[in-house]
XYZ file of N, CA and C in Angstrom:
696
model
N 12.450 2.116 -22.533
C 12.291 2.690 -21.243
C 12.334 1.523 -19.963
N 11.801 0.511 -20.364
C 11.632 -0.735 -19.617
C 13.252 -1.209 -19.205
N 14.187 -0.811 -20.180
C 15.491 -1.344 -20.110
C 16.392 -0.452 -19.356
N 15.788 0.589 -18.881
C 16.768 1.684 -18.280
C 16.573 1.293 -16.756
N 17.801 1.403 -16.161
C 18.118 1.097 -14.677
C 17.937 2.591 -14.157
N 16.763 2.851 -13.291
C 16.662 4.052 -12.626
C 17.120 4.118 -11.359
N 18.109 5.061 -11.088
C 18.802 5.388 -9.888
C 17.860 5.977 -8.922
N 17.576 5.666 -7.730
C 16.785 6.275 -6.792
C 17.625 7.338 -6.183
N 16.940 8.521 -5.921
C 17.405 9.638 -5.216
C 17.452 9.405 -3.729
N 18.417 10.019 -2.966
C 18.615 9.640 -1.521
C 17.250 9.864 -0.877
N 16.520 10.659 -1.319
C 15.166 11.019 -0.603
C 14.163 9.703 -0.930
N 14.306 9.320 -2.270
C 13.598 7.906 -2.502
C 14.031 6.803 -1.656
N 15.357 6.746 -1.545
C 15.907 5.502 -0.775
C 15.438 5.564 0.701
N 15.493 6.741 1.266
C 14.880 6.948 2.596
C 13.516 6.593 2.820
N 12.651 6.972 1.785
C 10.997 6.816 1.906
C 11.131 5.132 1.656
N 11.733 4.612 0.750
C 11.615 3.084 0.622
C 11.974 2.488 1.832
N 13.028 2.877 2.544
C 13.430 2.356 3.779
C 12.537 2.407 4.903
N 11.730 3.389 4.906
C 10.805 3.616 5.962
C 9.663 2.850 5.636
N 9.160 2.643 4.344
C 8.166 1.781 4.080
C 8.401 0.341 4.592
N 9.701 -0.134 4.004
C 9.996 -1.415 4.491
C 9.964 -1.686 5.908
N 10.419 -0.699 6.742
C 10.592 -0.911 8.197
C 9.102 -1.000 8.614
N 8.110 -0.423 8.145
C 6.925 -0.346 8.440
C 6.257 -1.672 8.183
N 6.414 -2.195 6.762
C 6.029 -3.468 6.630
C 6.581 -4.538 7.217
N 7.564 -4.299 7.782
C 8.409 -5.429 8.807
C 8.005 -5.138 10.157
N 7.053 -4.217 10.528
C 6.545 -3.951 11.846
C 7.684 -3.385 12.721
N 8.628 -2.737 12.343
C 9.825 -2.335 13.093
C 9.558 -0.846 13.454
N 8.940 -0.135 12.540
C 8.480 1.372 12.939
C 6.949 1.276 13.216
N 6.544 1.891 14.478
C 5.223 1.748 14.958
C 4.652 3.151 14.875
N 3.162 3.225 14.888
C 2.467 4.364 14.920
C 2.747 5.129 16.105
N 2.781 6.448 15.850
C 3.154 7.521 16.971
C 4.658 7.469 17.213
N 5.505 6.724 16.547
C 7.035 6.777 16.766
C 7.735 8.157 16.317
N 8.356 8.616 17.033
C 9.242 10.096 16.415
C 10.322 9.421 15.692
N 10.499 10.005 14.380
C 11.592 9.718 13.554
C 12.520 10.922 13.537
N 13.735 10.724 13.850
C 14.831 11.780 14.008
C 15.587 12.077 12.991
N 15.640 13.141 12.481
C 16.343 13.711 11.186
C 17.758 13.327 11.500
N 18.451 13.650 12.700
C 19.759 13.437 12.890
C 20.230 11.962 12.874
N 19.365 11.012 13.439
C 19.604 9.637 13.383
C 19.572 9.005 11.789
N 18.626 9.538 10.972
C 18.705 9.124 9.671
C 19.782 9.822 8.905
N 20.131 10.956 9.094
C 21.276 11.712 8.546
C 22.658 10.801 8.804
N 22.791 10.524 9.945
C 24.108 9.784 10.482
C 24.049 8.510 9.856
N 22.920 7.815 9.948
C 22.911 6.346 9.326
C 23.061 6.421 7.923
N 22.615 7.292 7.148
C 22.618 7.161 5.531
C 24.058 8.224 5.280
N 24.600 8.814 6.155
C 25.695 9.791 5.825
C 25.401 10.846 4.850
N 24.207 11.635 5.208
C 23.656 12.569 4.337
C 23.277 13.689 5.263
N 22.909 14.810 4.481
C 22.494 16.016 5.180
C 21.115 15.949 5.870
N 20.935 16.708 7.097
C 19.470 16.655 7.557
C 18.562 17.299 6.572
N 19.054 18.242 5.777
C 18.074 18.765 4.696
C 17.578 17.699 3.755
N 18.437 16.688 3.445
C 17.842 15.529 2.585
C 16.801 14.748 3.300
N 17.097 14.452 4.657
C 16.172 13.759 5.422
C 14.836 14.481 5.499
N 14.955 15.917 5.709
C 13.836 16.494 5.802
C 13.086 16.532 4.671
N 13.485 16.513 3.479
C 12.835 16.574 2.235
C 11.982 15.120 2.162
N 12.877 14.181 2.481
C 12.028 12.776 2.377
C 10.846 12.665 3.534
N 11.059 13.100 4.593
C 10.159 13.163 5.716
C 8.971 13.925 5.136
N 9.245 15.368 4.555
C 7.904 16.073 3.993
C 7.346 15.505 2.834
N 7.836 14.452 2.191
C 7.205 13.786 1.062
C 6.286 12.713 1.856
N 6.877 12.148 2.853
C 6.001 11.207 3.603
C 4.726 11.708 4.276
N 5.017 12.953 4.726
C 3.961 13.824 5.365
C 2.846 14.178 4.275
N 3.261 14.531 2.936
C 2.280 14.843 2.005
C 1.552 13.424 1.679
N 2.165 12.381 1.950
C 1.396 11.225 1.558
C 0.421 10.758 2.735
N 0.612 11.335 3.873
C -0.229 11.162 4.995
C 0.428 10.024 6.131
N 1.646 9.594 5.838
C 2.345 8.445 6.670
C 2.965 9.298 7.850
N 3.142 10.418 7.719
C 3.824 11.227 8.895
C 3.163 12.358 9.226
N 3.341 12.861 10.352
C 2.860 14.288 10.775
C 3.876 14.951 11.581
N 3.686 16.417 11.308
C 4.977 17.060 11.789
C 4.261 18.056 12.865
N 5.073 17.976 14.089
C 4.627 18.872 15.235
C 5.653 19.922 15.485
N 5.200 21.104 15.371
C 6.110 22.294 15.511
C 7.049 22.139 16.766
N 8.095 22.442 16.760
C 9.200 22.461 17.845
C 9.327 21.102 18.399
N 8.757 19.939 17.690
C 8.858 18.586 18.291
C 9.563 17.687 17.090
N 9.246 17.982 15.888
C 9.562 17.039 14.722
C 8.619 16.139 13.950
N 9.032 15.211 13.455
C 8.248 14.181 12.526
C 7.886 13.097 13.420
N 6.696 12.595 13.246
C 6.209 11.289 13.954
C 5.514 10.542 12.817
N 5.613 9.076 13.017
C 4.735 8.280 12.171
C 3.263 8.525 12.675
N 2.325 8.576 11.611
C 1.056 8.818 12.015
C 0.108 7.953 12.777
N -0.412 8.286 13.633
C -1.439 7.621 14.440
C -2.921 7.731 13.938
N -3.338 6.579 13.529
C -4.803 6.728 12.782
C -5.858 6.668 13.829
N -6.727 7.604 13.552
C -8.046 7.495 14.205
C -8.963 6.460 13.663
N -10.279 6.279 14.172
C -11.166 5.367 13.358
C -11.551 5.711 12.287
N -11.784 7.134 12.070
C -12.182 7.623 10.974
C -11.049 7.626 9.773
N -9.876 7.867 10.296
C -8.615 7.833 9.306
C -8.556 6.453 8.704
N -8.818 5.269 9.596
C -8.693 4.034 9.106
C -9.786 3.699 8.101
N -11.033 4.139 8.422
C -11.944 4.034 7.316
C -11.704 4.723 6.143
N -11.007 5.923 6.134
C -10.793 6.623 4.940
C -9.676 5.723 4.192
N -8.807 5.535 4.778
C -7.766 4.478 4.070
C -8.324 3.250 3.387
N -9.211 2.527 3.958
C -9.817 1.547 3.330
C -10.936 1.911 2.148
N -11.398 3.060 2.439
C -12.342 3.749 1.393
C -11.543 3.906 0.027
N -10.175 4.567 0.265
C -9.293 4.811 -0.816
C -8.746 3.621 -1.466
N -8.276 2.712 -0.559
C -7.884 1.381 -1.038
C -8.842 0.654 -1.915
N -10.131 0.637 -1.516
C -11.180 -0.208 -2.293
C -11.183 0.546 -3.695
N -11.515 1.792 -3.874
C -11.445 2.434 -5.210
C -10.159 2.023 -6.089
N -8.931 2.088 -5.564
C -7.846 1.937 -6.267
C -7.736 0.356 -6.562
N -8.101 -0.452 -5.635
C -7.708 -1.898 -5.625
C -8.712 -2.518 -6.720
N -9.818 -2.046 -6.700
C -10.842 -2.560 -7.535
C -10.385 -2.321 -8.996
N -9.819 -1.124 -9.269
C -9.074 -0.917 -10.423
C -7.929 -1.754 -10.900
N -6.970 -2.215 -9.637
C -6.153 -2.858 -9.879
C -6.598 -4.410 -10.274
N -7.682 -4.874 -9.617
C -7.961 -6.219 -10.088
C -8.501 -6.350 -11.234
N -9.251 -5.270 -11.715
C -9.744 -5.239 -13.164
C -8.746 -5.364 -14.087
N -7.635 -4.762 -13.959
C -6.391 -4.682 -14.966
C -5.921 -6.104 -14.798
N -5.595 -6.577 -13.764
C -5.097 -7.999 -13.665
C -5.887 -9.162 -14.169
N -7.187 -8.967 -14.143
C -7.915 -9.951 -14.764
C -8.145 -9.760 -16.144
N -8.008 -8.633 -16.668
C -7.955 -8.357 -18.243
C -6.922 -8.922 -18.694
N -5.731 -8.750 -17.976
C -4.467 -9.062 -18.455
C -4.469 -10.705 -18.393
N -4.988 -11.483 -17.411
C -4.812 -12.773 -17.091
C -5.671 -13.420 -18.154
N -6.714 -12.835 -18.709
C -7.582 -13.352 -19.692
C -7.047 -13.245 -20.974
N -5.936 -12.509 -21.088
C -5.212 -12.389 -22.472
C -3.914 -13.115 -22.368
N -3.717 -13.868 -21.255
C -2.527 -14.632 -20.984
C -1.205 -13.895 -20.769
N -1.304 -12.704 -20.284
C -0.416 -11.710 -20.176
C 0.361 -11.569 -18.710
N -0.392 -12.221 -17.667
C 0.182 -12.276 -16.551
C 0.402 -13.792 -15.931
N 1.409 -13.986 -14.964
C 1.578 -15.172 -14.325
C 1.130 -14.969 -12.947
N 0.435 -15.675 -12.339
C -0.189 -15.592 -10.929
C 0.643 -16.366 -10.068
N 1.705 -17.144 -10.337
C 2.454 -17.830 -9.449
C 2.965 -17.083 -8.319
N 3.399 -15.884 -8.376
C 3.840 -14.952 -7.396
C 2.713 -14.731 -6.401
N 1.439 -14.773 -6.691
C 0.361 -14.543 -5.787
C -0.016 -15.778 -4.804
N 0.251 -17.034 -5.539
C 0.262 -18.282 -4.813
C 1.219 -18.322 -3.785
N 2.388 -18.057 -4.199
C 3.651 -18.147 -3.298
C 3.360 -17.218 -2.065
N 2.716 -15.944 -2.225
C 2.522 -15.033 -1.130
C 1.584 -15.654 -0.188
N 0.486 -16.231 -0.826
C -0.518 -17.065 -0.066
C -0.046 -18.108 0.887
N 0.872 -18.924 0.270
C 1.252 -20.082 0.976
C 2.197 -19.513 2.127
N 3.071 -18.698 1.961
C 3.877 -18.034 2.963
C 3.023 -17.394 4.067
N 1.939 -16.742 3.705
C 0.981 -16.034 4.615
C 0.640 -17.150 5.349
N -0.103 -18.203 4.962
C -0.849 -19.208 5.633
C 0.225 -19.956 6.631
N 1.466 -20.007 6.349
C 2.440 -20.621 7.157
C 2.845 -19.828 8.252
N 2.949 -18.527 8.079
C 3.334 -17.507 9.120
C 2.206 -17.468 10.113
N 0.787 -17.455 9.654
C -0.256 -17.490 10.557
C -0.285 -18.620 11.487
N -0.340 -19.929 10.731
C -0.179 -21.018 11.543
C 0.871 -21.086 12.733
N 1.999 -20.466 12.286
C 3.260 -20.439 13.279
C 3.110 -19.392 14.110
N 2.075 -18.695 14.109
C 1.870 -17.450 15.205
C 2.808 -16.316 15.062
N 3.590 -16.196 13.895
C 4.418 -15.011 13.641
C 3.606 -13.981 13.416
N 3.003 -13.268 14.081
C 2.031 -12.380 13.667
C 2.482 -11.126 13.013
N 3.575 -10.572 13.402
C 4.114 -9.546 12.627
C 4.454 -9.666 11.392
N 5.255 -10.807 11.105
C 5.556 -11.399 9.742
C 4.218 -11.725 8.950
N 3.331 -12.045 9.553
C 2.060 -12.457 8.818
C 1.346 -11.093 8.369
N 1.280 -10.218 9.117
C 0.819 -8.900 8.547
C 1.424 -8.308 7.445
N 2.875 -8.524 7.680
C 3.681 -8.057 6.511
C 3.382 -8.837 5.072
N 3.253 -10.061 5.307
C 3.054 -11.203 4.297
C 1.758 -10.778 3.605
N 0.554 -10.310 4.405
C -0.610 -10.219 3.987
C -0.700 -9.010 3.188
N 0.216 -8.011 3.597
C 0.157 -6.934 2.739
C 0.989 -6.913 1.595
N 1.869 -7.692 1.548
C 2.732 -7.945 0.332
C 1.988 -8.618 -0.833
N 0.791 -9.370 -0.488
C 0.240 -9.956 -1.438
C -0.560 -8.890 -2.152
N -1.100 -7.733 -1.557
C -1.720 -6.557 -2.258
C -0.765 -5.756 -3.171
N 0.580 -5.780 -2.676
C 1.644 -5.109 -3.438
C 1.999 -6.032 -4.610
N 1.962 -7.438 -4.500
C 2.369 -8.288 -5.680
C 1.153 -8.057 -6.663
N -0.036 -7.918 -6.323
C -1.290 -7.922 -7.196
C -1.018 -6.564 -8.025
N -0.607 -5.572 -7.321
C -0.503 -4.036 -7.873
C 0.705 -4.184 -9.035
N 1.790 -4.922 -8.522
C 2.836 -4.962 -9.580
C 2.459 -5.699 -10.874
N 1.466 -6.503 -10.931
C 1.144 -7.364 -12.168
C 0.262 -6.426 -13.184
N -0.004 -5.390 -12.583
C -0.628 -4.281 -13.508
C 0.460 -3.648 -14.356
N 1.666 -3.593 -13.944
C 2.781 -2.877 -14.515
C 2.520 -1.347 -14.699
N 1.510 -0.989 -13.868
C 1.069 0.528 -13.783
C 1.824 1.223 -12.864
N 2.790 1.947 -13.043
C 3.618 2.614 -12.048
C 2.997 3.717 -11.144
N 1.723 4.192 -11.764
C 0.941 5.307 -11.078
C 0.257 4.604 -9.999
N -0.307 3.322 -10.501
C -1.144 2.747 -9.599
C -0.347 2.075 -8.280
N 0.770 1.417 -8.865
C 1.640 1.019 -7.718
C 2.022 2.139 -6.635
N 2.539 3.179 -7.270
C 2.818 4.306 -6.285
C 1.673 4.867 -5.441
N 0.454 4.777 -6.008
C -0.650 5.241 -5.189
C -1.150 4.133 -4.162
N -0.890 2.893 -4.257
C -1.222 1.886 -3.323
C -0.382 1.623 -2.250
N 0.960 1.952 -2.475
C 2.094 1.667 -1.561
C 1.676 2.340 -0.210
N 1.552 3.908 -0.054
C 1.398 4.489 1.211
C 0.171 3.904 1.872
N -0.795 3.659 0.975
C -2.177 3.333 1.483
C -2.113 1.989 2.334
N -1.235 0.949 1.801
C -0.920 -0.161 2.420
C 0.026 -0.002 3.731
N 0.819 0.938 3.794
C 1.678 1.310 4.909
C 0.696 1.733 5.931
N -0.278 2.600 5.623
C -1.220 3.195 6.602
C -2.105 2.007 7.196
N -2.434 1.169 6.238
C -3.318 -0.179 6.832
C -2.441 -0.901 7.858
N -1.100 -0.982 7.566
C -0.269 -1.648 8.598
C -0.382 -1.004 10.028
N -0.232 0.439 9.781
C -0.205 1.279 10.966
C -1.652 1.122 11.691
N -2.581 1.077 11.072
C -4.039 1.048 11.577
C -4.184 -0.371 12.293
N -3.767 -1.471 11.753
C -3.762 -2.802 12.220
C -3.017 -2.845 13.527
N -1.736 -2.262 13.478
C -0.866 -2.339 14.800
C -1.747 -1.684 16.005
N -2.809 -0.702 15.749
C -3.377 0.032 16.837
C -4.869 -0.593 17.095
N -5.383 -1.263 16.079
C -6.874 -1.666 16.136
C -7.102 -3.064 16.012
N -5.959 -4.015 15.639
C -6.335 -5.269 15.356
C -6.709 -6.077 16.539
N -7.859 -6.832 16.082
C -8.748 -7.511 17.097
C -7.896 -9.025 17.457
N -7.261 -8.954 18.604
C -6.641 -10.174 18.846
C -7.177 -11.494 18.816
N -8.733 -11.606 18.980
C -9.347 -12.734 19.051
C -10.187 -13.044 17.686
N -10.033 -12.071 16.887
C -10.792 -12.139 15.494
C -10.227 -13.313 14.693
N -11.019 -13.936 14.219
C -10.717 -15.275 13.359
C -10.355 -15.179 12.012
N -10.657 -13.952 11.546
C -10.290 -13.585 10.032
C -9.002 -14.236 9.696
N -8.903 -14.828 8.452
C -7.642 -14.985 7.996
C -7.588 -14.657 6.565
N -6.767 -13.778 6.253
C -6.725 -12.966 5.075
C -6.265 -14.026 3.891
N -5.479 -14.887 4.419
C -5.142 -15.812 3.077
C -6.170 -16.758 2.332
N -7.218 -16.880 3.200
C -8.302 -17.613 2.554
C -8.967 -16.686 1.574
N -9.142 -15.578 2.020
C -9.743 -14.380 0.788
C -8.864 -14.137 -0.113
N -7.503 -14.201 0.058
C -6.598 -13.791 -0.990
C -6.614 -15.238 -2.061
N -6.838 -16.347 -1.394
C -7.114 -17.486 -2.514
C -8.420 -17.285 -3.208
N -9.391 -16.556 -2.721
C -10.686 -16.412 -3.450
C -10.453 -15.300 -4.439
N -9.567 -14.247 -4.096
C -9.249 -13.346 -5.234
C -8.333 -14.007 -6.315
N -7.697 -14.711 -6.144
C -6.944 -15.281 -7.240
C -7.824 -16.118 -8.198
N -8.717 -17.000 -7.336
C -9.661 -17.890 -8.137
C -10.639 -16.722 -9.091
N -10.913 -15.819 -8.455
C -11.778 -14.834 -9.100
C -11.231 -14.342 -10.468
N -9.896 -14.106 -10.138
C -9.278 -13.637 -11.533
C -9.197 -14.624 -12.672
N -9.010 -15.936 -12.039
C -8.991 -17.013 -13.029
C -10.238 -17.152 -13.840
N -11.324 -16.943 -13.255
C -12.549 -16.883 -14.114
C -12.721 -16.127 -15.131
N -11.813 -14.836 -15.157
C -11.835 -14.045 -16.311
C -13.198 -13.155 -16.289
N -13.752 -13.108 -15.062
C -14.956 -12.374 -14.862
C -14.739 -11.029 -14.284
N -14.583 -9.889 -14.849
C -14.131 -8.599 -14.196
C -14.976 -8.405 -13.153
N -16.543 -8.441 -13.449
C -17.352 -7.931 -12.523
C -17.236 -8.685 -11.144
N -17.017 -10.014 -11.378
C -16.924 -11.032 -10.122
C -15.668 -10.626 -9.344
N -14.438 -10.356 -10.205
C -13.315 -10.112 -9.492
C -13.444 -8.944 -8.509
N -14.204 -7.761 -9.100
C -14.294 -6.572 -8.399
C -15.275 -6.736 -7.258
N -16.263 -7.715 -7.344
C -17.054 -7.757 -6.005
C -16.270 -8.632 -5.019
N -15.494 -9.375 -5.490
C -14.664 -10.231 -4.505
C -13.755 -9.321 -3.657
N -13.009 -8.354 -4.374
C -12.064 -7.350 -3.952
C -12.972 -6.345 -2.861
N -13.939 -5.959 -3.274
C -15.087 -5.155 -2.530
C -15.210 -5.973 -1.206
N -15.606 -6.980 -1.300
C -16.062 -7.781 0.072
C -14.685 -7.966 0.866
N -13.655 -8.439 0.216
C -12.352 -8.575 1.065
C -11.981 -7.442 1.754
N -11.866 -6.111 1.130
C -11.490 -4.987 1.863
C -12.594 -4.527 2.868
N -13.709 -4.696 2.632
C -14.722 -4.379 3.601
C -14.653 -5.389 4.814
N -14.267 -6.484 4.605
C -13.864 -7.684 5.854
C -12.720 -7.145 6.384
N -11.656 -6.847 5.679
C -10.609 -6.227 6.447
C -10.786 -5.099 7.455
N -11.567 -4.256 6.905
C -12.006 -3.212 7.870
C -12.875 -3.625 9.036
N -13.548 -4.636 8.740
C -14.549 -5.045 9.863
C -13.544 -5.800 10.936
N -12.644 -6.555 10.453
C -11.672 -7.181 11.272
C -11.079 -6.248 12.399
N -11.039 -4.964 12.231
C -10.244 -3.945 13.111
C -11.358 -3.825 14.209
N -10.838 -3.720 15.561
C -11.603 -3.533 16.688
C -11.685 -2.057 17.096
N -12.829 -1.283 16.781
C -12.677 0.130 17.452
C -13.464 0.278 18.630
N -13.912 -0.811 19.234
C -14.664 -0.564 20.514
C -13.809 -0.410 21.633
N -12.543 -1.052 21.690
C -11.877 -1.016 22.698
C -10.866 0.179 22.675
N -10.108 0.543 24.037
C -9.078 1.500 23.928
C -7.844 1.144 22.948
N -7.550 1.964 22.062
C -6.401 1.782 21.118
C -5.227 1.274 21.756
N -4.409 0.368 21.313
C -3.000 -0.082 21.877
C -2.261 1.135 21.972
N -1.529 1.282 23.031
C -0.620 2.365 23.155
C 0.815 1.928 22.830
N 1.414 2.479 21.981
C 2.740 2.070 21.466
C 3.723 3.381 21.795
N 4.657 2.942 22.621
C 5.706 3.879 22.898
C 6.375 4.514 21.733
N 6.625 5.926 21.779
C 7.314 6.644 20.562
C 8.760 6.708 21.109
N 9.206 6.178 22.214
C 10.573 6.136 22.444
C 11.420 4.839 22.223
N 11.078 4.192 21.431
C 11.821 2.984 21.067
C 13.246 3.368 20.367
N 14.350 2.739 20.541
C 15.707 3.048 20.188
C 15.543 3.087 18.494
N 15.415 4.204 18.043
C 15.331 4.369 16.525
C 16.719 3.950 15.806
N 17.531 4.247 16.431
C 19.064 4.125 15.817
C 19.258 2.509 15.764
N 18.788 1.765 16.630
C 19.033 0.304 16.563
C 18.085 -0.403 15.406
N 17.178 0.151 15.196
C 16.103 -0.225 14.203
C 16.428 -0.102 12.625
N 17.187 1.172 12.545
C 17.394 1.570 11.139
C 18.908 1.194 10.536
N 19.676 0.902 11.473
C 21.039 0.532 11.292
C 21.061 -0.912 10.610
């Protein structure tokens, strides 16, 4: 089965494209996504686009407004807390598996080190959008090391939601640097101590949530950005 090349359906291609655009901070919370624009861009029927959007709606990434269409979700304070609560449950499981596999010599952590180095470079360079993307890629890289497709599929939409939350609530004066804690996660895995790894992951995700500023008025992001220029 591992040697089989799985072809993505057109709906899966659209979903992956939207995740990629969220990770790259091109699609913003509250933005309307047009069925017709996606249909024209991918040269497919609007029905196929609608199926993809409906799947994203079921994941919590999009909202449907009757007579208006589909919008990327705008997360409330409670929504953001629920996302990190769910992430904690899943990612504690992920780091448990990775620590077990590392202790048996079954995983290579070099991809995580590379993610952290890039993350640090982008932060120092004040390339904030790319930095957020890189920070989230670390968690996806960690999930990929489990080789558990169900876990990977479970965490991907939650990380997308985390990005949407950060775009709205990120504290511009917060000194929190995720790459330092990502280094701590790598070092925890290298100890082969599962309970310690779990505690470091718990602390890290709690700190990520604390870095969001829920006390100020959320940033307003225009839903009228030229979508066609983004997805072409």
